[in-house]
Structure formats: structure tokens, C-alpha cells
Backbone as CSV, one residue per row, in Angstrom:
resi,resn,N_x,N_y,N_z,CA_x,CA_y,CA_z,C_x,C_y,C_z
1,MET,-5.747,-0.308,7.239,-5.207,-1.422,6.458,-3.685,-1.390,6.484
2,ILE,-3.104,-2.566,6.704,-1.653,-2.734,6.615,-1.402,-3.805,5.560
3,VAL,-0.551,-3.516,4.588,-0.152,-4.498,3.583,1.260,-4.945,3.919
4,VAL,1.439,-6.249,4.078,2.744,-6.808,4.423,3.217,-7.693,3.287
5,LYS,4.387,-7.372,2.734,5.012,-8.216,1.710,6.155,-8.984,2.369
6,VAL,6.015,-10.307,2.406,7.032,-11.169,3.001,7.925,-11.681,1.879
7,GLY,9.202,-11.386,1.957,10.132,-11.789,0.911,10.323,-13.293,0.845
8,GLY,10.996,-13.732,-0.205,11.184,-15.164,-0.409,12.621,-15.608,-0.319
9,ALA,13.494,-14.773,0.261,14.909,-15.122,0.360,15.148,-16.082,1.523
10,GLU,16.358,-16.608,1.611,16.741,-17.471,2.730,16.683,-16.676,4.035
11,GLY,16.325,-17.349,5.117,16.401,-16.716,6.432,15.116,-16.104,6.938
12,ILE,14.038,-16.132,6.159,12.766,-15.547,6.587,12.178,-16.402,7.719
13,ASN,11.760,-15.753,8.804,11.144,-16.451,9.931,9.627,-16.439,9.743
14,TYR,9.127,-17.403,8.968,7.694,-17.430,8.654,6.835,-17.615,9.905
15,GLU,7.347,-18.378,10.870,6.592,-18.588,12.107,6.379,-17.271,12.841
16,ALA,7.421,-16.443,12.923,7.310,-15.157,13.615,6.374,-14.207,12.863
17,VAL,6.448,-14.230,11.526,5.559,-13.385,10.711,4.103,-13.775,10.951
18,ALA,3.823,-15.075,10.908,2.450,-15.555,11.089,1.929,-15.243,12.486
19,LYS,2.755,-15.455,13.499,2.339,-15.190,14.878,2.025,-13.706,15.075
20,ASP,2.858,-12.859,14.531,2.669,-11.412,14.654,1.429,-10.955,13.887
21,ALA,1.269,-11.472,12.673,0.093,-11.125,11.865,-1.191,-11.566,12.566
22,ALA,-1.166,-12.761,13.137,-2.345,-13.282,13.835,-2.689,-12.425,15.044
23,SER,-1.681,-12.003,15.771,-1.904,-11.170,16.954,-2.545,-9.831,16.574
24,LEU,-2.039,-9.211,15.520,-2.608,-7.940,15.041,-4.038,-8.135,14.540
25,TRP,-4.251,-9.223,13.832,-5.582,-9.538,13.281,-6.610,-9.687,14.402
26,LYS,-6.218,-10.377,15.468,-7.120,-10.591,16.602,-7.433,-9.294,17.343
27,GLU,-6.548,-8.306,17.185,-6.791,-6.983,17.784,-7.704,-6.116,16.921
28,GLY,-8.078,-6.658,15.747,-8.989,-5.916,14.877,-8.318,-5.135,13.764
29,ARG,-6.997,-5.329,13.583,-6.301,-4.658,12.483,-6.596,-5.386,11.181
30,ARG,-6.823,-4.633,10.114,-7.044,-5.251,8.797,-5.690,-5.452,8.131
31,LEU,-5.495,-6.645,7.598,-4.209,-6.999,6.998,-4.404,-7.673,5.651
32,LEU,-3.447,-7.441,4.760,-3.278,-8.247,3.558,-1.837,-8.735,3.575
33,LEU,-1.640,-10.032,3.434,-0.292,-10.585,3.359,0.008,-10.976,1.919
34,VAL,1.133,-10.509,1.408,1.622,-10.893,0.083,2.983,-11.550,0.306
35,HIS,3.287,-12.604,-0.429,4.572,-13.258,-0.194,5.242,-13.657,-1.499
36,GLY,6.551,-13.888,-1.375,7.347,-14.392,-2.487,7.698,-15.854,-2.270
37,GLY,8.829,-16.272,-2.839,9.252,-17.665,-2.711,10.453,-17.966,-3.584
38,SER,11.286,-16.962,-3.819,12.362,-17.103,-4.806,13.391,-18.164,-4.423
39,ALA,13.836,-18.179,-3.158,14.875,-19.133,-2.765,14.369,-20.567,-2.877
40,GLU,13.132,-20.796,-2.436,12.544,-22.143,-2.509,12.360,-22.564,-3.970
41,THR,11.965,-21.610,-4.822,11.791,-21.900,-6.248,13.118,-22.312,-6.876
42,ASN,14.184,-21.620,-6.511,15.510,-21.954,-7.039,15.893,-23.390,-6.671
43,LYS,15.634,-23.770,-5.413,15.975,-25.130,-4.951,15.187,-26.188,-5.716
44,VAL,13.886,-25.957,-5.855,13.034,-26.931,-6.532,13.407,-27.025,-8.017
45,ALA,13.683,-25.867,-8.631,14.057,-25.857,-10.048,15.343,-26.652,-10.276
46,GLU,16.318,-26.476,-9.378,17.571,-27.244,-9.471,17.286,-28.736,-9.328
47,ALA,16.451,-29.094,-8.346,16.145,-30.505,-8.081,15.415,-31.160,-9.253
48,LEU,14.636,-30.368,-9.982,13.878,-30.894,-11.113,14.647,-30.817,-12.437
49,GLY,15.905,-30.406,-12.350,16.742,-30.378,-13.548,16.463,-29.223,-14.487
50,HIS,15.868,-28.154,-13.962,15.588,-26.967,-14.781,16.069,-25.736,-14.001
51,PRO,17.392,-25.599,-13.852,17.943,-24.561,-12.967,17.521,-23.156,-13.373
52,PRO,17.426,-22.255,-12.383,16.965,-20.893,-12.665,17.970,-20.087,-13.473
53,ARG,17.427,-19.182,-14.283,18.250,-18.216,-15.017,17.681,-16.827,-14.745
54,PHE,18.560,-15.842,-14.667,18.122,-14.489,-14.334,18.626,-13.496,-15.378
55,LEU,17.843,-12.452,-15.583,18.197,-11.383,-16.511,18.435,-10.101,-15.730
56,THR,19.494,-9.385,-16.088,19.726,-8.051,-15.527,19.294,-7.025,-16.566
57,HIS,18.378,-6.153,-16.171,17.799,-5.194,-17.108,18.615,-3.905,-17.132
58,PRO,18.419,-3.058,-18.154,19.217,-1.833,-18.275,19.196,-0.944,-17.036
59,GLY,18.079,-0.932,-16.299,17.991,-0.098,-15.092,18.651,-0.723,-13.882
60,GLY,19.170,-1.953,-14.029,19.829,-2.621,-12.918,18.964,-3.637,-12.198
61,GLN,17.640,-3.671,-12.496,16.766,-4.642,-11.863,17.080,-6.048,-12.384
62,VAL,16.817,-7.030,-11.525,17.063,-8.424,-11.875,15.735,-9.169,-11.871
63,SER,15.483,-9.985,-12.895,14.239,-10.769,-12.932,14.532,-12.198,-13.369
64,ARG,13.597,-13.081,-13.041,13.724,-14.494,-13.392,13.319,-14.692,-14.850
65,LEU,14.165,-15.340,-15.636,13.789,-15.704,-16.999,12.739,-16.806,-16.874
66,THR,11.554,-16.560,-17.426,10.416,-17.445,-17.174,9.877,-18.063,-18.459
67,ASP,10.414,-19.237,-18.791,9.801,-20.017,-19.864,8.629,-20.798,-19.251
68,ARG,7.928,-21.605,-20.068,6.730,-22.271,-19.557,7.052,-23.251,-18.417
69,ARG,8.148,-23.982,-18.519,8.512,-24.933,-17.466,8.848,-24.192,-16.176
70,THR,9.565,-23.093,-16.292,9.891,-22.283,-15.115,8.617,-21.748,-14.474
71,LEU,7.669,-21.316,-15.302,6.386,-20.811,-14.791,5.663,-21.892,-13.986
72,GLU,5.700,-23.135,-14.468,5.036,-24.237,-13.762,5.695,-24.490,-12.408
73,ILE,7.027,-24.450,-12.381,7.753,-24.647,-11.122,7.478,-23.482,-10.171
74,PHE,7.521,-22.282,-10.710,7.245,-21.059,-9.953,5.860,-21.146,-9.295
75,THR,4.847,-21.537,-10.073,3.475,-21.634,-9.562,3.377,-22.711,-8.485
76,MET,4.027,-23.828,-8.719,4.011,-24.933,-7.766,4.534,-24.487,-6.395
77,VAL,5.607,-23.717,-6.404,6.223,-23.298,-5.146,5.476,-22.117,-4.523
78,TYR,5.219,-21.088,-5.309,4.578,-19.881,-4.761,3.146,-20.166,-4.307
79,ALA,2.314,-20.688,-5.237,0.892,-20.878,-4.940,0.645,-22.147,-4.129
80,GLY,1.626,-23.045,-4.110,1.485,-24.289,-3.369,2.253,-24.257,-2.065
81,LEU,3.509,-24.644,-2.119,4.320,-24.853,-0.925,4.366,-23.642,0.009
82,VAL,4.791,-22.485,-0.482,4.985,-21.329,0.404,3.644,-20.758,0.858
83,ASN,2.690,-20.657,-0.071,1.386,-20.104,0.281,0.717,-20.936,1.369
84,LYS,0.695,-22.226,1.176,0.013,-23.089,2.141,0.785,-23.209,3.451
85,ARG,2.099,-23.018,3.401,2.879,-22.980,4.646,2.406,-21.807,5.502
86,LEU,2.248,-20.642,4.903,1.788,-19.467,5.652,0.344,-19.638,6.130
87,VAL,-0.504,-20.174,5.258,-1.903,-20.407,5.656,-1.955,-21.366,6.841
88,GLU,-1.173,-22.438,6.790,-1.139,-23.410,7.885,-0.700,-22.751,9.190
89,LEU,0.350,-21.943,9.127,0.854,-21.267,10.331,-0.184,-20.324,10.919
90,LEU,-0.905,-19.618,10.062,-1.950,-18.698,10.541,-3.121,-19.469,11.136
91,GLN,-3.499,-20.577,10.503,-4.576,-21.407,11.054,-4.181,-21.946,12.432
92,LYS,-2.918,-22.298,12.584,-2.413,-22.788,13.868,-2.549,-21.724,14.953
93,GLU,-2.470,-20.448,14.537,-2.614,-19.332,15.477,-4.073,-18.912,15.668
94,GLY,-4.989,-19.666,15.051,-6.404,-19.377,15.243,-6.986,-18.338,14.311
95,VAL,-6.295,-18.069,13.205,-6.780,-17.091,12.219,-7.224,-17.831,10.965
96,ASN,-8.427,-17.530,10.493,-8.976,-18.230,9.324,-8.442,-17.588,8.046
97,ALA,-7.265,-18.012,7.644,-6.588,-17.464,6.471,-7.024,-18.189,5.206
98,VAL,-7.046,-17.459,4.098,-7.349,-18.027,2.783,-6.198,-17.675,1.850
99,GLY,-5.582,-18.689,1.253,-4.464,-18.462,0.339,-4.922,-18.437,-1.101
100,LEU,-4.550,-17.378,-1.816,-4.941,-17.231,-3.218,-3.749,-16.776,-4.049
101,SER,-3.679,-17.273,-5.271,-2.743,-16.710,-6.242,-3.481,-15.642,-7.051
102,GLY,-2.734,-14.905,-7.836,-3.344,-13.890,-8.688,-4.247,-14.463,-9.760
103,LEU,-4.132,-15.784,-10.018,-4.988,-16.444,-11.006,-6.410,-16.625,-10.487
104,ASP,-6.533,-16.808,-9.172,-7.820,-17.157,-8.577,-8.769,-15.958,-8.558
105,GLY,-9.921,-16.139,-9.179,-10.902,-15.053,-9.214,-10.416,-13.814,-9.946
106,ARG,-9.452,-14.012,-10.862,-8.854,-12.869,-11.573,-8.390,-11.814,-10.569
107,LEU,-7.706,-12.283,-9.541,-7.301,-11.393,-8.457,-6.300,-10.336,-8.907
108,PHE,-5.260,-10.766,-9.636,-4.267,-9.839,-10.196,-4.245,-10.031,-11.709
109,VAL,-4.552,-8.968,-12.442,-4.582,-9.059,-13.906,-3.652,-7.994,-14.480
110,GLY,-2.911,-8.378,-15.517,-1.988,-7.421,-16.118,-1.580,-7.805,-17.521
111,ARG,-0.622,-7.082,-18.024,-0.195,-7.234,-19.408,1.060,-8.095,-19.498
112,ARG,0.995,-9.145,-20.310,2.181,-9.948,-20.550,3.132,-9.179,-21.457
113,LYS,4.403,-9.187,-21.109,5.407,-8.477,-21.905,5.748,-9.298,-23.148
114,THR,5.686,-8.653,-24.299,6.012,-9.362,-25.544,7.522,-9.538,-25.689
115,ALA,8.272,-8.631,-25.053,9.733,-8.715,-25.103,10.306,-7.981,-23.905
116,VAL,11.449,-8.449,-23.419,12.119,-7.771,-22.308,13.561,-7.470,-22.694
117,LYS,14.019,-6.285,-22.306,15.402,-5.897,-22.567,16.278,-6.349,-21.409
118,TYR,17.474,-6.827,-21.742,18.420,-7.215,-20.707,19.833,-6.895,-21.177
119,VAL,20.755,-6.895,-20.223,22.143,-6.549,-20.529,23.003,-7.796,-20.397
120,GLU,23.803,-8.055,-21.439,24.731,-9.189,-21.419,26.028,-8.759,-22.085
121,ASP,27.125,-8.944,-21.367,28.449,-8.541,-21.880,28.466,-7.079,-22.308
122,GLY,27.757,-6.242,-21.528,27.752,-4.805,-21.801,26.833,-4.371,-22.919
123,LYS,26.129,-5.324,-23.542,25.236,-4.985,-24.653,23.781,-5.206,-24.250
124,VAL,22.897,-4.309,-24.726,21.465,-4.461,-24.480,20.881,-5.423,-25.517
125,LYS,20.238,-6.472,-25.034,19.633,-7.463,-25.915,18.144,-7.580,-25.616
126,ILE,17.420,-8.285,-26.470,15.976,-8.463,-26.292,15.655,-9.946,-26.200
127,HIS,14.892,-10.297,-25.166,14.440,-11.683,-25.003,12.935,-11.745,-25.238
128,ARG,12.508,-12.673,-26.074,11.078,-12.831,-26.376,10.583,-14.185,-25.858
129,GLY,9.278,-14.292,-25.659,8.688,-15.558,-25.235,8.640,-15.769,-23.739
130,ASP,8.930,-14.729,-22.969,8.880,-14.833,-21.522,7.437,-14.796,-21.029
131,TYR,7.158,-15.549,-19.979,5.839,-15.481,-19.335,5.933,-14.544,-18.126
132,THR,6.186,-13.275,-18.412,6.269,-12.265,-17.362,5.355,-11.099,-17.717
133,GLY,5.025,-10.301,-16.707,4.159,-9.156,-16.962,4.019,-8.286,-15.731
134,THR,3.242,-7.235,-15.870,3.028,-6.262,-14.797,1.551,-6.179,-14.461
135,VAL,1.222,-6.267,-13.183,-0.174,-6.215,-12.746,-0.704,-4.786,-12.851
136,GLU,-1.883,-4.654,-13.461,-2.517,-3.349,-13.627,-3.867,-3.272,-12.913
137,GLU,-4.459,-4.434,-12.600,-5.780,-4.462,-11.971,-5.794,-5.433,-10.794
138,VAL,-6.484,-5.022,-9.728,-6.682,-5.871,-8.548,-8.178,-6.076,-8.355
139,ASN,-8.586,-7.309,-8.088,-10.001,-7.603,-7.834,-10.318,-7.268,-6.379
140,LYS,-10.542,-5.969,-6.119,-10.788,-5.496,-4.753,-12.093,-6.075,-4.192
141,ALA,-13.090,-6.285,-5.056,-14.380,-6.813,-4.592,-14.199,-8.186,-3.943
142,LEU,-13.332,-9.016,-4.520,-13.080,-10.342,-3.963,-12.380,-10.232,-2.603
143,LEU,-11.381,-9.354,-2.515,-10.673,-9.166,-1.249,-11.601,-8.599,-0.181
144,ASP,-12.448,-7.652,-0.557,-13.406,-7.076,0.393,-14.357,-8.144,0.918
145,LEU,-14.781,-9.030,0.022,-15.690,-10.115,0.411,-15.042,-10.993,1.487
146,LEU,-13.774,-11.311,1.282,-13.052,-12.123,2.262,-12.873,-11.371,3.581
147,LEU,-12.411,-10.129,3.491,-12.153,-9.342,4.698,-13.420,-9.129,5.516
148,GLN,-14.517,-8.815,4.828,-15.780,-8.542,5.522,-16.340,-9.777,6.219
149,ASN,-15.904,-10.953,5.780,-16.396,-12.190,6.379,-15.364,-12.850,7.294
150,GLY,-14.343,-12.079,7.653,-13.404,-12.543,8.671,-12.265,-13.409,8.198
151,TYR,-11.993,-13.409,6.886,-10.881,-14.200,6.351,-9.671,-13.307,6.096
152,LEU,-8.501,-13.783,6.492,-7.250,-13.062,6.230,-6.671,-13.544,4.901
153,PRO,-6.611,-12.681,3.876,-6.071,-13.096,2.575,-4.543,-13.210,2.591
154,VAL,-4.048,-14.326,2.065,-2.611,-14.559,1.891,-2.390,-14.704,0.389
155,LEU,-1.696,-13.751,-0.213,-1.717,-13.581,-1.668,-0.335,-13.740,-2.281
156,THR,-0.323,-14.243,-3.521,0.964,-14.472,-4.179,0.816,-14.462,-5.700
157,PRO,1.888,-14.097,-6.436,1.906,-14.381,-7.877,1.835,-15.889,-8.076
158,PRO,1.542,-16.367,-9.308,1.486,-15.607,-10.564,0.198,-14.805,-10.700
159,ALA,0.214,-13.913,-11.699,-0.963,-13.143,-12.066,-1.555,-13.726,-13.342
160,LEU,-2.605,-13.082,-13.833,-3.283,-13.508,-15.051,-3.114,-12.422,-16.112
161,SER,-2.735,-12.828,-17.319,-2.653,-11.854,-18.407,-4.046,-11.584,-18.958
162,TYR,-4.176,-10.524,-19.755,-5.471,-10.206,-20.367,-5.906,-11.295,-21.346
163,GLU,-4.948,-12.106,-21.769,-5.262,-13.222,-22.676,-5.582,-14.508,-21.917
164,GLY,-5.588,-14.429,-20.582,-5.924,-15.596,-19.776,-4.773,-16.529,-19.490
165,GLU,-3.510,-16.043,-19.628,-2.336,-16.872,-19.359,-1.769,-16.517,-17.985
166,ALA,-1.206,-17.508,-17.319,-0.470,-17.241,-16.086,0.819,-16.499,-16.431
167,ILE,1.152,-15.496,-15.623,2.394,-14.744,-15.838,3.116,-14.525,-14.505
168,ASN,4.420,-14.664,-14.566,5.272,-14.326,-13.427,5.266,-12.809,-13.293
169,THR,4.963,-12.333,-12.101,4.943,-10.891,-11.895,5.643,-10.563,-10.583
170,ASP,5.980,-9.315,-10.391,6.765,-8.919,-9.228,5.868,-8.682,-8.014
171,GLY,6.091,-9.463,-6.958,5.273,-9.349,-5.755,5.406,-8.012,-5.057
172,ASP,6.575,-7.377,-5.164,6.761,-6.062,-4.542,5.876,-5.018,-5.205
173,GLN,5.774,-5.087,-6.538,4.902,-4.149,-7.265,3.443,-4.420,-6.952
174,VAL,3.078,-5.704,-6.817,1.703,-6.075,-6.470,1.348,-5.526,-5.091
175,ALA,2.268,-5.666,-4.135,2.022,-5.162,-2.784,1.823,-3.646,-2.790
176,ALA,2.620,-2.949,-3.586,2.476,-1.492,-3.689,1.123,-1.118,-4.289
177,LEU,0.692,-1.872,-5.302,-0.608,-1.608,-5.934,-1.747,-1.864,-4.947
178,LEU,-1.656,-2.931,-4.163,-2.662,-3.223,-3.144,-2.712,-2.120,-2.089
179,ALA,-1.531,-1.682,-1.640,-1.475,-0.625,-0.620,-2.085,0.669,-1.132
180,THR,-1.829,0.971,-2.391,-2.408,2.175,-3.001,-3.919,2.027,-3.148
181,THR,-4.360,0.857,-3.589,-5.791,0.596,-3.770,-6.553,0.799,-2.470
182,TYR,-5.960,0.363,-1.364,-6.625,0.462,-0.063,-6.221,1.716,0.725
183,GLN,-5.370,2.570,0.115,-4.860,3.751,0.824,-4.394,3.345,2.225
184,ALA,-3.507,2.375,2.233,-3.074,1.730,3.473,-2.358,2.693,4.410
185,GLU,-2.493,2.378,5.684,-1.745,3.106,6.713,-0.249,2.855,6.532
186,ALA,0.089,1.606,6.172,1.500,1.251,5.999,1.648,0.098,5.017
187,LEU,2.737,0.140,4.282,3.177,-0.969,3.436,4.518,-1.413,4.000
188,ILE,4.604,-2.674,4.392,5.815,-3.181,5.028,6.443,-4.253,4.143
189,TYR,7.707,-4.033,3.787,8.473,-5.022,3.039,9.398,-5.741,4.022
190,LEU,9.110,-7.007,4.291,9.940,-7.801,5.186,10.906,-8.658,4.375
191,SER,12.184,-8.617,4.728,13.181,-9.412,4.006,14.252,-9.892,4.971
192,ASN,15.343,-10.437,4.434,16.378,-11.008,5.297,17.492,-10.019,5.613
193,VAL,17.185,-8.729,5.529,18.071,-7.656,5.985,17.225,-6.663,6.785
194,PRO,17.841,-5.840,7.651,17.056,-4.949,8.511,16.487,-3.717,7.816
195,GLY,16.797,-3.537,6.531,16.324,-2.374,5.786,17.320,-2.031,4.699
196,LEU,17.287,-0.785,4.235,18.284,-0.343,3.259,19.596,-0.048,3.977
197,LEU,20.676,-0.587,3.448,21.979,-0.456,4.094,22.883,0.467,3.281
198,ALA,23.527,1.402,3.963,24.425,2.335,3.277,25.665,1.622,2.758
199,ARG,26.089,0.582,3.483,27.288,-0.176,3.078,26.953,-1.667,3.148
200,TYR,26.170,-2.129,2.178,25.757,-3.537,2.146,26.988,-4.441,2.088
201,PRO,27.067,-5.526,2.875,26.047,-6.101,3.769,26.196,-5.715,5.234
202,ASP,26.844,-4.587,5.524,27.068,-4.152,6.911,25.741,-3.690,7.520
203,GLU,25.172,-4.513,8.406,23.857,-4.199,8.962,23.894,-3.015,9.929
204,ALA,25.093,-2.652,10.381,25.223,-1.472,11.245,25.052,-0.182,10.441
205,SER,25.034,-0.298,9.106,24.922,0.906,8.260,23.478,1.172,7.830
206,LEU,22.515,0.685,8.614,21.096,0.861,8.304,20.736,2.336,8.145
207,VAL,20.035,2.646,7.050,19.513,3.997,6.827,18.124,4.048,7.459
208,ARG,17.922,4.915,8.432,16.696,4.906,9.240,15.488,5.530,8.534
209,GLU,15.724,6.602,7.788,14.571,7.269,7.173,14.986,7.957,5.878
210,ILE,14.089,7.906,4.886,14.325,8.569,3.602,13.046,9.292,3.192
211,PRO,13.104,10.612,2.980,11.923,11.311,2.447,11.657,10.828,1.023
212,VAL,10.391,10.611,0.676,10.071,10.025,-0.623,10.597,10.865,-1.780
213,GLU,10.645,12.199,-1.586,11.109,13.058,-2.686,12.596,12.867,-2.970
214,LYS,13.324,12.246,-2.028,14.750,11.992,-2.244,15.037,10.540,-2.622
215,MET,13.978,9.727,-2.654,14.157,8.286,-2.846,14.827,7.957,-4.181
216,GLU,14.565,8.780,-5.184,15.127,8.498,-6.506,16.422,9.273,-6.772
217,ASP,16.946,9.931,-5.716,18.251,10.566,-5.851,19.320,9.489,-6.013
218,PRO,20.364,9.762,-6.798,21.407,8.755,-7.033,21.986,8.169,-5.742
219,GLU,22.138,8.992,-4.692,22.760,8.504,-3.454,21.914,7.427,-2.779
220,TYR,20.592,7.532,-2.926,19.714,6.528,-2.318,19.455,5.357,-3.269
221,LEU,19.284,5.640,-4.545,19.090,4.558,-5.516,20.281,3.607,-5.517
222,ALA,21.470,4.155,-5.280,22.680,3.339,-5.274,22.682,2.325,-4.130
223,LEU,21.871,2.589,-3.086,21.811,1.670,-1.949,21.049,0.400,-2.288
224,ALA,20.164,0.494,-3.288,19.292,-0.631,-3.635,19.968,-1.505,-4.676
225,GLN,20.470,-2.635,-4.224,21.167,-3.545,-5.127,20.243,-4.673,-5.571
226,GLY,20.393,-5.122,-6.825,19.658,-6.291,-7.328,18.160,-6.175,-7.152
227,ARG,17.572,-7.163,-6.467,16.123,-7.238,-6.312,15.571,-6.133,-5.406
228,MET,16.430,-5.525,-4.579,15.976,-4.442,-3.706,15.507,-3.234,-4.514
229,LYS,15.997,-3.101,-5.751,15.569,-1.984,-6.599,14.058,-2.008,-6.818
230,ARG,13.485,-3.189,-6.971,12.040,-3.303,-7.187,11.264,-2.870,-5.951
231,LYS,11.790,-3.180,-4.770,11.137,-2.751,-3.541,11.164,-1.226,-3.432
232,VAL,12.287,-0.629,-3.808,12.400,0.836,-3.771,11.407,1.467,-4.746
233,MET,11.317,0.912,-5.947,10.362,1.440,-6.929,8.926,1.297,-6.407
234,GLY,8.644,0.166,-5.744,7.329,-0.048,-5.158,7.031,0.960,-4.065
235,ALA,8.039,1.268,-3.253,7.869,2.239,-2.165,7.527,3.615,-2.705
236,VAL,8.239,4.028,-3.737,7.982,5.344,-4.343,6.564,5.395,-4.909
237,GLU,6.190,4.332,-5.630,4.851,4.244,-6.231,3.765,4.318,-5.148
238,ALA,3.976,3.606,-4.041,2.975,3.540,-2.976,2.804,4.880,-2.273
239,VAL,3.899,5.504,-1.874,3.806,6.777,-1.141,3.222,7.870,-2.024
240,ARG,3.646,7.895,-3.268,3.071,8.885,-4.194,1.594,8.602,-4.481
241,GLY,1.194,7.335,-4.293,-0.200,6.961,-4.523,-1.090,7.164,-3.308
242,GLY,-0.527,7.681,-2.206,-1.349,7.990,-1.047,-1.111,7.133,0.179
243,VAL,-0.231,6.134,0.090,0.089,5.306,1.259,0.911,6.155,2.231
244,LYS,0.563,6.086,3.519,1.174,7.002,4.488,2.666,6.759,4.680
245,ARG,3.063,5.507,4.719,4.500,5.218,4.883,4.807,3.809,4.408
246,VAL,6.056,3.625,4.018,6.569,2.317,3.626,7.756,2.017,4.531
247,VAL,7.831,0.784,5.027,8.943,0.398,5.897,9.620,-0.844,5.331
248,PHE,10.935,-0.761,5.135,11.750,-1.932,4.792,12.267,-2.487,6.118
249,ALA,11.904,-3.729,6.448,12.216,-4.226,7.782,12.655,-5.680,7.757
250,ASP,13.029,-6.172,8.938,13.673,-7.477,9.107,12.642,-8.572,9.372
251,ALA,12.689,-9.645,8.575,11.769,-10.780,8.760,12.423,-11.926,9.513
252,ARG,13.585,-11.702,10.101,14.289,-12.775,10.813,14.062,-12.702,12.316
253,VAL,13.335,-11.681,12.774,13.201,-11.397,14.197,11.787,-11.716,14.686
254,GLU,11.621,-11.745,16.008,10.285,-11.888,16.581,9.504,-10.587,16.377
255,ASN,8.191,-10.684,16.267,7.304,-9.520,16.098,7.763,-8.590,14.958
256,PRO,8.033,-9.131,13.770,8.593,-8.296,12.705,7.652,-7.197,12.217
257,ILE,6.344,-7.460,12.200,5.395,-6.447,11.703,5.267,-5.304,12.716
258,ARG,5.117,-5.664,13.984,5.015,-4.628,15.025,6.285,-3.786,15.089
259,ARG,7.419,-4.426,14.964,8.686,-3.673,14.984,8.750,-2.688,13.827
260,ALA,8.310,-3.144,12.660,8.295,-2.261,11.486,7.346,-1.079,11.712
261,LEU,6.176,-1.367,12.269,5.205,-0.300,12.533,5.727,0.706,13.557
262,SER,6.604,0.243,14.449,7.181,1.151,15.448,8.358,1.951,14.896
263,GLY,8.732,1.651,13.636,9.799,2.429,13.000,11.125,1.723,12.883
264,GLU,11.196,0.445,13.296,12.448,-0.291,13.140,12.610,-0.679,11.669
265,GLY,13.712,-0.260,11.083,13.952,-0.503,9.666,14.208,0.807,8.958
266,THR,13.959,0.824,7.660,14.076,2.058,6.864,12.666,2.531,6.552
267,VAL,12.349,3.749,6.981,10.999,4.302,6.790,11.031,5.311,5.646
268,VAL,10.112,5.111,4.699,9.951,6.060,3.568,8.596,6.707,3.728
269,ARG,8.562,8.026,3.729,7.260,8.715,3.826,7.316,10.055,3.122
């Protein structure tokens, strides 16, 4: 099993991702595709007059402030536009893909956060009423049913809270949980950079390999800026959970999954 998380930033080559995934699938490799959609969500939110707002948390992670209107826009883009774009591309390549959000069949279930801490003007504050949460359960039986019958799952947030509400959740954490659940051969995070960079945004400063036991050392944590921190946390969680390796790799190139599997990018093991 290979779990591929396709980021949602500008510059992602979805056509190349789909073509590569389809080629691997036809060779008999088992795949789960998870995707984001942050840049597209920002554009749509601006166009609809409800511009995005972000919170920086005490640990340095950044998340989308998600009121109910934001959640509706988020769902529209993630579960609609981006999900079906990938499904369409895979179908064009002759792969029978099925696109699902975490709401469908209780695929991703977790706890809605009653309050989130964030930093503003150097002070820690608390925001309540957010529709965000963390996935704790995956409906593996549903995914197995699809895989066993020849369907390639294309998966995305939102997830479902225990109270039955849609919640914005982190796709990187979901991908790590899926990889751990399946004891995957590899978890690949594809984004619009070639991996972890020692001197961001200098792409020539790519860090080729990091032992998992050093991943949380200050020198390596400092490399993960903004949203990349969540990918790093996901990588640590996955490798410690039994996943053989995690690769941070480039989604702007041809054959991005194969390149990642060959070691192009930053490899954590």
C-alpha cells in the first residue's frame, strides 16, 4: 500500500499526479489518494465575499478559522471541485476512481474541538465555535470494499464529528492515520516544493534524508515553516506507527509518485 497526500497549494500538477497514480495502479500497486484544496478554497471564499482567515497556534502551526460559512465553502471546493477534478483525470487514464469525503460512509470520524488556542500580538488567546477537529477513526471496511472491487479511492476532508457535524480537519494527519492503519510501504506528501528546505525558499538547499528519531530536534523542526509543520508531525506519527518511510516530494514534475518512491525529495525513516 502507498498513501499519497496531494497538497492544495498553487502549482500542483494534478494531471501528472493522476497519470502517475494510474500507471502504478495498472501495475497492481494498491494506492490511496488523499488531497487538499487550500489555494482553490481561498479563491472561492474571496469571490463569494467571505475571505479566509487563519490562526497561528502556540506551536507555530497555522490553521483555517472555520465558521459555518467557511465550512460550506471548504466542503464545496474540497469534496466538489478538487475531488472530482482528480476523479475525472483518473477516469481519463482508464482507472475507475471513486471520490469520497470523510462524511461519506463515516469514512473519517473525530472529535470537534470546543476551543482552539492561537497567538495574536504575542498573546495566547482562545477561539470558540470553530468547526474543526482531529480524525481518530477511519472506516477501513469501506476502503477495503472499494479496493477489493477494483476502485481507486480519492479521499478528502471534511470529516464527521461524533455528534454528526461536518468538521474541517487536517488532510496531512488523515493521510498519516491511513498509512498507519494500512502499515503502508510509503506515505508520500506531494506539494509545490521539492521537500524540506534548509534555507527556504532556496530549492538547492533540499534536505535529502532525516532519521525519524531526529525529526523533532530543533534543527529539523525549524525547517518546517507554517503548514509544513503539520506534514512533519504527520511523518513522525506515521513512521512511529509502523510506516516504512515518508517522503516529502515535488508535485510540479512528471511522474511525481515514482520519483518520490525512488528517493527524490526528503525521506524520513
